[in-house]
Every structure is written in C-alpha cells, then in structure tokens.
Coordinates of C-alpha atoms in Angstrom, one line a residue:
M1 CA -2.9 13.8 33.6
S2 CA -0.6 17.3 32.5
V3 CA -0.2 17.8 28.8
A4 CA 3.3 17.4 28.8
L5 CA 5.2 14.5 30.1
R6 CA 8.7 14.4 31.4
I7 CA 10.6 12.2 28.7
E8 CA 14.3 11.3 28.5
I9 CA 15.5 10.3 25.8
M10 CA 18.2 7.8 26.2
Q11 CA 19.3 6.9 22.6
R12 CA 18.6 7.7 18.9
E13 CA 19.6 4.9 16.4
T14 CA 19.3 3.9 12.6
I15 CA 18.3 0.2 12.1
K16 CA 19.5 -1.2 9.1
P17 CA 17.9 -4.8 7.4
S18 CA 20.1 -7.7 9.0
S19 CA 20.4 -8.9 5.1
P20 CA 21.4 -6.5 2.6
T21 CA 18.7 -5.8 -0.2
P22 CA 18.7 -7.7 -3.8
L23 CA 20.6 -5.3 -6.3
A24 CA 17.2 -6.2 -8.4
L25 CA 15.2 -5.0 -5.9
R26 CA 16.6 -1.5 -5.1
S27 CA 14.4 0.3 -7.2
L28 CA 10.7 0.7 -6.1
K29 CA 8.0 2.1 -8.3
L30 CA 4.8 3.4 -6.8
S31 CA 1.7 2.4 -8.1
L32 CA -0.7 5.3 -8.8
L33 CA -2.6 5.1 -5.3
D34 CA 0.5 5.8 -3.6
Q35 CA 1.3 8.6 -5.3
F36 CA -2.2 10.0 -4.5
M37 CA -0.9 9.4 -0.9
P38 CA 0.2 12.7 1.0
M39 CA 3.7 12.9 2.6
T40 CA 2.6 11.8 6.2
H41 CA 3.7 9.0 8.4
I42 CA 0.6 6.1 9.8
P43 CA 0.8 6.9 13.5
L44 CA 0.4 4.3 15.8
V45 CA 1.3 4.0 19.7
L46 CA 0.8 0.2 21.2
F47 CA 0.9 -0.2 24.9
Y48 CA 2.4 -3.2 27.2
R49 CA 2.4 -3.2 31.0
G50 CA 5.0 -4.3 32.5
N51 CA 5.7 -7.8 34.6
G52 CA 5.0 -6.8 38.5
N53 CA 7.8 -9.9 39.4
D54 CA 10.3 -7.9 37.8
T55 CA 11.9 -4.9 39.5
D56 CA 15.4 -4.3 38.1
H57 CA 13.0 -1.8 35.2
L58 CA 16.4 -0.2 33.9
G59 CA 17.7 -3.6 33.1
K60 CA 14.7 -5.2 31.7
A61 CA 14.1 -1.9 29.4
K62 CA 17.5 -2.1 28.4
E63 CA 17.2 -6.3 26.8
T64 CA 13.1 -5.2 25.7
S65 CA 15.0 -2.4 23.1
L66 CA 17.7 -5.5 22.3
R67 CA 15.3 -7.2 21.1
L68 CA 13.0 -4.8 19.7
K69 CA 15.9 -3.7 17.7
T70 CA 17.1 -7.1 16.9
S71 CA 14.0 -7.8 15.4
L72 CA 13.2 -4.8 13.4
C73 CA 16.6 -5.6 11.8
E74 CA 15.0 -9.4 10.4
A75 CA 11.7 -7.6 9.9
L76 CA 13.2 -5.0 7.5
T77 CA 14.8 -7.6 5.3
L78 CA 11.3 -9.0 4.2
F79 CA 9.7 -5.1 4.4
Y80 CA 12.8 -3.5 2.4
P81 CA 11.2 -0.2 1.3
F82 CA 10.5 0.4 4.4
A83 CA 14.1 1.4 5.2
G84 CA 14.4 3.3 1.8
R85 CA 13.9 6.6 0.6
L86 CA 11.6 8.1 -1.7
R87 CA 13.2 9.7 -4.3
D88 CA 10.5 11.6 -5.5
N89 CA 7.1 11.2 -5.9
S90 CA 7.3 8.2 -8.4
S91 CA 9.5 5.5 -6.5
I92 CA 11.1 4.2 -3.6
E93 CA 15.6 4.0 -3.2
C94 CA 15.2 0.6 -1.9
D95 CA 19.4 1.2 -0.4
D96 CA 19.0 -0.1 3.6
H97 CA 19.2 3.6 4.8
G98 CA 17.0 2.2 8.1
A99 CA 14.4 3.0 10.4
E100 CA 14.4 5.5 12.6
Y101 CA 14.7 4.3 16.4
I102 CA 14.7 5.8 19.8
E103 CA 14.7 5.2 23.2
A104 CA 12.7 6.9 25.4
R105 CA 12.5 7.0 29.8
I106 CA 8.3 8.3 30.6
H107 CA 8.9 9.0 34.3
C108 CA 4.7 8.3 35.2
I109 CA 4.0 5.3 35.5
L110 CA 1.5 3.3 32.4
S111 CA -2.0 3.6 34.3
D112 CA -1.5 8.0 34.8
I113 CA -1.4 7.8 30.5
L114 CA -4.5 5.4 30.2
R115 CA -6.6 7.0 33.1
K116 CA -7.9 9.2 30.5
P117 CA -6.4 9.0 27.4
G118 CA -5.7 12.4 24.8
T119 CA -4.3 13.1 22.0
E120 CA -1.6 15.5 23.0
V121 CA -0.4 12.8 25.3
L122 CA -0.2 10.2 23.1
K123 CA 1.5 12.8 20.3
Q124 CA 4.6 12.7 22.8
L125 CA 5.2 9.1 22.4
L126 CA 5.2 8.6 18.4
P127 CA 8.9 9.5 16.9
A128 CA 9.5 13.3 17.3
A129 CA 10.3 14.0 13.4
I130 CA 6.6 12.9 12.4
G131 CA 6.2 16.7 13.0
D132 CA 8.3 17.2 9.9
A133 CA 6.5 15.5 8.0
V134 CA 8.1 16.1 4.4
I135 CA 11.0 15.9 5.5
T136 CA 10.6 12.9 7.3
A137 CA 9.0 11.1 4.5
R138 CA 11.4 11.6 2.0
D139 CA 14.1 10.4 4.8
S140 CA 12.6 8.1 6.9
Q141 CA 9.7 5.9 5.9
L142 CA 9.6 4.2 9.5
L143 CA 9.8 5.4 12.4
V144 CA 10.0 3.7 16.0
Q145 CA 10.0 5.0 20.0
A146 CA 10.6 2.7 22.6
S147 CA 9.2 4.5 25.8
F148 CA 9.4 3.1 28.9
F149 CA 7.9 4.0 32.1
D150 CA 8.9 4.1 35.6
C151 CA 6.3 1.1 36.0
G152 CA 8.0 -1.4 33.8
G153 CA 5.4 -0.6 31.0
L154 CA 6.2 0.2 27.8
A155 CA 4.7 2.0 24.6
I156 CA 5.7 1.4 21.4
G157 CA 5.3 4.2 18.7
V158 CA 5.2 3.9 15.1
G159 CA 5.5 6.1 12.1
L160 CA 5.3 4.5 8.8
S161 CA 5.2 6.7 5.6
H162 CA 1.7 6.6 3.5
K163 CA 3.4 6.6 0.3
I164 CA 4.2 3.1 0.7
A165 CA 1.5 1.2 3.2
D166 CA -2.0 1.7 4.4
A167 CA -2.9 0.7 7.4
A168 CA -3.5 -2.5 6.5
T169 CA 0.0 -2.1 5.5
L170 CA 0.9 -0.6 8.8
A171 CA -1.4 -4.6 10.5
S172 CA 0.8 -6.9 8.6
F173 CA 4.2 -5.4 9.6
I174 CA 3.8 -5.0 13.3
K175 CA 2.3 -8.5 13.2
C176 CA 5.8 -9.6 11.7
W177 CA 7.8 -7.9 13.4
A178 CA 5.9 -9.2 16.6
A179 CA 6.0 -12.3 15.8
T180 CA 10.2 -12.0 15.1
A181 CA 10.6 -10.7 18.2
R182 CA 9.3 -13.6 19.4
S183 CA 12.5 -16.2 20.4
S184 CA 9.9 -19.2 20.5
S185 CA 8.0 -18.5 17.7
T186 CA 7.6 -21.4 15.1
E187 CA 4.7 -19.7 13.3
V188 CA 5.3 -19.4 9.1
I189 CA 5.5 -15.5 8.5
T190 CA 4.2 -14.6 5.1
S191 CA 6.5 -12.5 2.8
P192 CA 4.8 -9.1 2.0
V193 CA 4.7 -8.4 -1.8
F194 CA 5.2 -5.1 -3.2
M195 CA 3.7 -4.9 -6.8
G196 CA 1.2 -2.1 -6.8
A197 CA 2.3 -0.6 -9.4
S198 CA 2.0 -3.6 -11.8
I199 CA -2.3 -3.5 -11.1
F200 CA -1.9 0.5 -10.6
P201 CA 0.6 2.0 -13.2
Q202 CA 1.1 5.4 -12.8
M203 CA -0.1 8.4 -15.2
D204 CA 1.6 11.2 -16.8
L205 CA -0.9 13.3 -15.6
P206 CA -1.8 15.9 -12.7
I207 CA -2.2 14.0 -9.3
P208 CA -5.5 15.1 -7.7
M209 CA -5.7 16.4 -4.3
L210 CA -6.9 13.9 -1.7
P211 CA -10.0 15.0 0.5
V212 CA -8.3 14.6 3.5
D213 CA -6.0 17.5 2.6
L214 CA -8.8 19.7 1.8
I215 CA -10.6 19.3 5.1
Q216 CA -8.3 21.2 7.7
G217 CA -9.5 23.4 10.3
Q218 CA -9.9 24.5 13.8
S219 CA -11.3 20.8 15.5
V220 CA -11.6 19.2 18.7
L221 CA -10.6 15.3 18.8
K222 CA -13.0 13.3 21.6
R223 CA -12.6 9.7 22.1
F224 CA -15.7 7.3 22.6
V225 CA -16.0 3.6 23.1
F226 CA -19.0 1.6 22.0
E227 CA -18.7 -2.1 24.0
G228 CA -19.5 -5.2 22.6
P229 CA -23.1 -5.4 24.0
K230 CA -23.8 -1.9 23.1
I231 CA -23.1 -2.6 19.3
T232 CA -25.1 -5.9 20.0
A233 CA -28.3 -3.0 20.8
L234 CA -27.1 -0.8 18.0
R235 CA -27.3 -3.1 15.0
A236 CA -30.4 -4.3 16.3
K237 CA -31.7 -1.2 15.9
A238 CA -30.3 -1.0 12.3
I239 CA -31.8 -4.5 10.7
S240 CA -34.2 -3.0 7.9
A241 CA -35.4 -5.0 4.6
S242 CA -32.8 -4.1 3.0
V243 CA -30.2 -4.8 5.1
P244 CA -30.8 -7.5 7.6
N245 CA -27.6 -8.3 8.9
P246 CA -25.5 -4.9 9.2
T247 CA -22.5 -5.2 10.7
R248 CA -20.3 -3.4 13.6
V249 CA -19.1 -1.2 11.2
E250 CA -22.2 -0.4 9.5
S251 CA -23.5 0.3 12.7
V252 CA -21.1 2.9 14.1
T253 CA -20.3 4.4 11.3
A254 CA -24.5 5.4 10.7
L255 CA -24.9 6.0 14.4
I256 CA -21.7 8.5 14.4
W257 CA -23.1 10.5 10.7
K258 CA -26.2 10.8 12.0
C259 CA -25.2 12.4 15.4
A260 CA -22.7 14.4 13.2
M261 CA -25.2 15.7 11.3
S262 CA -28.1 16.7 13.0
A263 CA -25.5 18.6 15.2
S264 CA -24.2 21.0 12.0
R265 CA -27.9 20.9 10.9
S266 CA -29.0 22.4 14.2
N267 CA -26.1 24.5 14.1
L268 CA -26.8 26.5 10.9
G269 CA -30.5 26.4 11.3
V270 CA -31.2 24.8 8.1
P271 CA -31.0 21.5 6.7
R272 CA -27.7 20.6 4.8
K273 CA -26.4 17.6 2.0
A274 CA -23.9 15.7 3.3
V275 CA -21.0 13.2 1.6
L276 CA -20.2 10.1 4.2
S277 CA -15.9 9.1 2.8
L278 CA -15.6 5.8 3.6
T279 CA -12.4 4.1 3.1
V280 CA -12.4 1.0 1.8
N281 CA -9.3 -2.2 1.8
I282 CA -10.5 -3.0 -1.9
R283 CA -7.6 -6.1 -2.4
K284 CA -10.2 -8.4 -1.4
R285 CA -12.9 -6.5 -4.0
L286 CA -10.8 -6.6 -7.0
V287 CA -10.4 -9.2 -9.5
P288 CA -8.5 -11.4 -9.3
A289 CA -8.7 -10.8 -5.1
L290 CA -5.2 -10.3 -3.6
P291 CA -3.6 -12.0 -0.8
D292 CA -3.9 -9.6 2.8
S293 CA 0.6 -9.7 2.3
Y294 CA 0.6 -7.2 -0.9
G295 CA 2.1 -4.4 0.3
G296 CA 1.2 -0.6 -0.4
N297 CA -1.9 1.5 -0.8
F298 CA -4.7 -0.6 -2.0
V299 CA -8.2 1.7 -0.5
G300 CA -10.8 3.2 -2.5
R301 CA -13.3 5.5 -0.9
I302 CA -17.3 5.1 -1.3
S303 CA -19.7 8.4 -1.2
A304 CA -23.0 7.7 0.6
R305 CA -25.1 10.4 0.3
V306 CA -27.8 12.3 2.2
E307 CA -30.0 15.1 0.7
D308 CA -31.0 18.3 2.6
H309 CA -34.4 17.2 2.5
D310 CA -33.9 13.7 3.7
D311 CA -34.8 12.4 7.4
L312 CA -32.0 11.8 9.4
E313 CA -33.0 7.9 10.3
L314 CA -29.9 5.2 11.4
Q315 CA -31.8 2.2 9.0
G316 CA -32.2 4.6 6.2
I317 CA -28.3 5.3 7.0
V318 CA -27.0 2.1 6.6
S319 CA -28.9 1.1 3.6
R320 CA -27.5 3.9 2.1
I321 CA -23.6 2.9 3.3
R322 CA -24.6 -0.9 2.2
K323 CA -25.8 0.0 -0.9
D324 CA -22.7 2.0 -1.8
L325 CA -20.5 -0.7 -0.7
T326 CA -22.1 -2.9 -2.9
E327 CA -22.0 -0.4 -5.5
F328 CA -18.4 0.0 -4.6
G329 CA -17.0 -3.5 -5.3
E330 CA -18.8 -3.5 -7.9
H331 CA -17.4 -1.0 -9.3
Y332 CA -14.1 -2.3 -8.8
A333 CA -14.4 -5.7 -10.4
K334 CA -15.4 -4.1 -14.0
I335 CA -12.8 -2.1 -14.0
T336 CA -10.1 -4.6 -12.9
Q337 CA -11.3 -6.3 -15.5
G338 CA -10.5 -4.5 -18.7
G339 CA -11.4 -1.2 -18.1
D340 CA -9.1 2.0 -17.6
I341 CA -8.3 1.3 -13.7
S342 CA -5.7 4.3 -13.7
L343 CA -7.9 7.1 -15.2
A344 CA -11.3 5.9 -13.3
I345 CA -9.7 6.5 -10.1
C346 CA -8.0 9.3 -11.1
K347 CA -11.7 10.6 -12.0
T348 CA -12.9 9.5 -7.9
V349 CA -10.6 11.4 -6.0
E350 CA -11.3 14.3 -8.6
D351 CA -14.4 14.3 -8.0
F352 CA -13.8 14.0 -4.0
G353 CA -12.0 16.5 -4.0
K354 CA -14.8 18.8 -5.7
M355 CA -17.0 17.8 -2.9
A356 CA -14.6 18.1 0.0
M357 CA -14.2 22.0 -1.4
S358 CA -17.9 22.6 -1.7
K359 CA -19.2 25.3 0.5
D360 CA -22.7 23.8 0.4
I361 CA -22.0 20.1 1.2
D362 CA -20.8 18.9 4.4
Y363 CA -17.6 15.8 3.9
Y364 CA -16.8 13.6 6.4
K365 CA -13.9 10.7 5.8
C366 CA -14.2 7.6 7.8
T367 CA -11.6 5.5 8.3
S368 CA -11.5 1.8 9.7
W369 CA -8.7 -0.1 11.2
C370 CA -11.3 -2.9 12.5
N371 CA -10.4 -6.9 12.1
F372 CA -6.9 -6.0 11.4
E373 CA -6.0 -7.7 14.5
L374 CA -3.6 -5.2 16.0
Y375 CA -4.1 -6.8 19.3
C376 CA -2.3 -10.0 18.5
A377 CA 1.1 -8.3 18.3
D378 CA 2.7 -10.0 21.2
F379 CA 7.1 -9.2 20.8
G380 CA 7.2 -12.1 23.8
W381 CA 6.1 -10.2 26.6
G382 CA 2.5 -10.5 25.9
K383 CA -0.1 -8.6 24.1
P384 CA -1.0 -4.7 24.0
T385 CA -3.0 -3.7 26.9
W386 CA -4.5 -0.9 24.7
L387 CA -3.7 0.9 21.2
S388 CA -4.8 3.2 19.1
P389 CA -3.6 5.8 16.1
V390 CA -2.8 9.5 17.0
F391 CA -4.2 12.2 15.5
T392 CA -1.0 14.7 14.3
R393 CA -3.1 17.2 12.4
E394 CA -5.8 19.2 12.8
R395 CA -8.5 17.8 10.5
K396 CA -12.2 18.4 11.2
N397 CA -15.0 15.8 10.2
V398 CA -12.7 12.9 10.3
V399 CA -13.1 9.8 12.5
C400 CA -10.7 6.6 12.7
L401 CA -12.2 3.5 14.0
I402 CA -10.7 0.9 16.2
D403 CA -11.2 -2.5 17.4
T404 CA -11.4 -2.5 21.5
R405 CA -8.8 -5.4 23.1
D406 CA -11.5 -7.7 23.2
G407 CA -12.2 -7.2 19.6
D408 CA -15.6 -7.2 20.2
G409 CA -16.3 -3.2 20.8
I410 CA -15.1 -0.4 18.7
E411 CA -13.2 2.9 19.6
A412 CA -13.9 6.1 17.9
W413 CA -11.8 9.0 18.1
I414 CA -14.0 11.8 15.7
N415 CA -12.0 15.6 14.9
L416 CA -15.4 18.0 14.2
S417 CA -15.4 21.9 14.9
P418 CA -15.8 22.7 18.2
E419 CA -19.3 23.7 18.1
D420 CA -20.6 20.5 16.4
M421 CA -19.0 18.8 18.9
A422 CA -20.8 20.5 21.7
L423 CA -24.2 18.9 20.3
F424 CA -22.6 15.5 19.2
E425 CA -21.0 15.1 22.6
S426 CA -24.6 15.9 24.4
N427 CA -26.5 13.6 21.9
K428 CA -28.9 11.0 23.5
E429 CA -28.7 8.3 21.3
L430 CA -25.1 8.5 21.1
I431 CA -24.6 8.5 24.6
E432 CA -27.3 5.2 24.4
F433 CA -24.9 3.3 23.1
S434 CA -21.2 4.6 23.8
A435 CA -18.7 6.0 26.6
A436 CA -17.0 9.5 26.0
N437 CA -13.6 8.3 26.9
P438 CA -13.1 6.0 29.7
S439 CA -10.5 4.7 31.4
V440 CA -8.1 1.3 29.9
S441 CA -7.7 -1.1 32.9
V442 CA -4.5 -2.1 33.5

C-alpha cells in the first residue's frame, strides 16, 4: 500500500497515575546502565482485529479508548517513573507529570497495513513526538497512540524512554497494563521494583557512547520471517559436538550474521574481521539472580568475533556465540560477587565503542525480544493479531528478533547497507529458511 496513511487525530490527552506517587518515591536515581542508554524511546506497535459483529465502529472506538485510558492510569500507579520527567542524566523526577495519549482514526482497513508491513507505514502508528527524541525523552517517558481503523481494528503504538526501561521492562509494562484493562481479570499483578541504582551505582566519570550511536548511516530495512518448522531444521543443521542443543535465537542469529558477513566480504572483495554484539538480559545472570519484575535497564552485551581468515560456517558461528554467552554469564557472576562492577561495565562499553568505530571491523548489533510473551497482551478484546518493533532511525548492521504469533517462529527486522542487503536477501541459505516480508493473516 502507499506510504502515506490518512490519519485523523481525534484527541490528545495527558494520562496521570490514578493515585499520587508517595513523597518517598518522588525522585528515582538512574543506574549506571540507565545512564548509558541513548535519549530515545523504545517503539512497539500492537495490532488487534475488530469484532466482526460490531457495526458501530465509532462507538466501539470511544468505549475502547476509555478502557485504555482508565487502565493506563492504574498501571502508571505501579510504573510511576513512566509518568515522571528526566531531570538530567542522573535521575527521574517522579512528579506524576503523566503519559501522553493520542487517539487517532486511520482511514483504511487493518488488512491493508498487514498485507506487506513496512517501516514507513508503521512509523505513522507511533506517537508523532517520538521523532523529536531529545525533547520528548526529557518531558515524557511514555507516549501512547491508539489508532482505530475503519474496519474496527486497532493499533496501539507505544514509545517508552530507554533511559528507564529495556525491552523486558517494556514487555512487563504492556502485560500489566493489559491485565489491568481486563475487567474480569483475577490474576495477581506483580508490582515492579525500581532499584537499579543500588545494584549498578552511578560513577563520576564521563559516560562512554554506546555503539548503537556510532553505527548510523544509510541503510535498507527489511523483514524476514523464520517459521517454526524451518527453525527446527536450522537448529538441526547447527548442531555440533560443542553445541548439541542450539537454541532458536542462537541458530537464527548465526545464520543472519553468516549471510551478512558473506555479503560484506563479497562487496569488499576481501575477507574482513567481524564482531557481533548480542544484547543479553542479565537479570538471571547476576548473583543473586533478579526477578523479571526489576524495572529499568538490565542488559549486557557479548562480542562474538570472526577473524578475516575464518570460514563462515554455521556450526562454528553458533559455537562462537554459545562460548561468548557462557563466558559472559561467568563474568557477571564474578563481578557481582566482589568486583568493581561499575568500572567493569564502563570498560566493556568503551571497548564496544572502539570496535564500532574501527574501519577494519564489520560491527553488527543484534537485539532479541524473544520469549517476552508480548502476544499475551490481551486488553479484553483478544490477543494481538501481530506486533512489531519499529526502527525510527537509520542504523546499518542492526538486527532485532521477535517471536511470531505462535511462539515457535522468529521475525527478524534487519538493517544493512543497500549494497550488502542486495546480496544478503538473495543468499540461497537464507531463502531456504526464511520468507521475505510475508503477509500477516488477519
């Protein structure tokens, strides 16, 4: 479909917590990991099909929007920093400033969007202010846009400040908000805990730039879907003596990295060193382990390497990723049992920055949103038909993985240079295990 959607903004509103935040919680100190994060919002769009029995779509939209706003008020009472404002790069003023809420009408039907999902269309379903990253990140930690289609379908676009949340925290919030919206819900909602600064204290040192800010450049973004049966076959192909049980994420990540490196080498005409930065949820890797209810940024990064003389072989690449994941876990276990964790983290980020800036290394970054159970986000009208992260800036060599609706497959959004993408998408091994931007069934 055409890139420009016909969007009608019906209302803008600031949603405040249903109960005031206690004075003792009015100032939240950021952790060192929070400080590293860029002034951006984590973007997500969730799509819901309409009820075929409803003909009064306008009336239904008003009812649904009211439910979303009322439940958001309640959810913000638990996730109170999301209604605050960034004071500087050290704290959040939890003053109940509120979250920005936009209600919009989209004058097309949902299936038009999902026939061939594209980033330029998805961007229009996010709150428009996300494009003004720095101003927005200071004033509004959470932005929501509820977009109602002519067919009765719904898209909920969410932007959550990366300064106070990682993807796992975003998923926890979405599921809590959805559970609050289900009027008949009897499940116990676990209150989040914001204590990152006590685990990763701030340091009076210059904050190194994260590599993600160093890999901006002209790129082409495309979506590839690896269905469950294809991943089963891929995992079987990736089995080796050192990794007899490769995971879904390891296998798909290794194949994507292999094909991307092959494209880069072909375009350059010479072998080249490559580094894969894979984002890791460290909550379960700390000693003692932390529950999923810990909000904020709890992410680390492994750095799997391939030398210029190494063969690009799937089993070997999976082995490298597994080896680095194992060493990563051992490393975090050690530094949380007596080492200077803040200095160690600063050194790691600085090293990643140097690799990303090197002209002699191809630097790739992969983030996995798999196993976050985002498809459980039922607000009372069923689970999402589809959901997707949204890239709002051009960053080459960046990959984001997310579960398919059935939980067995993986969708990969992949950003590469135009030259590398042309070779990447024609790679026979990639074509064997994935489909390029297939339609989403409604």
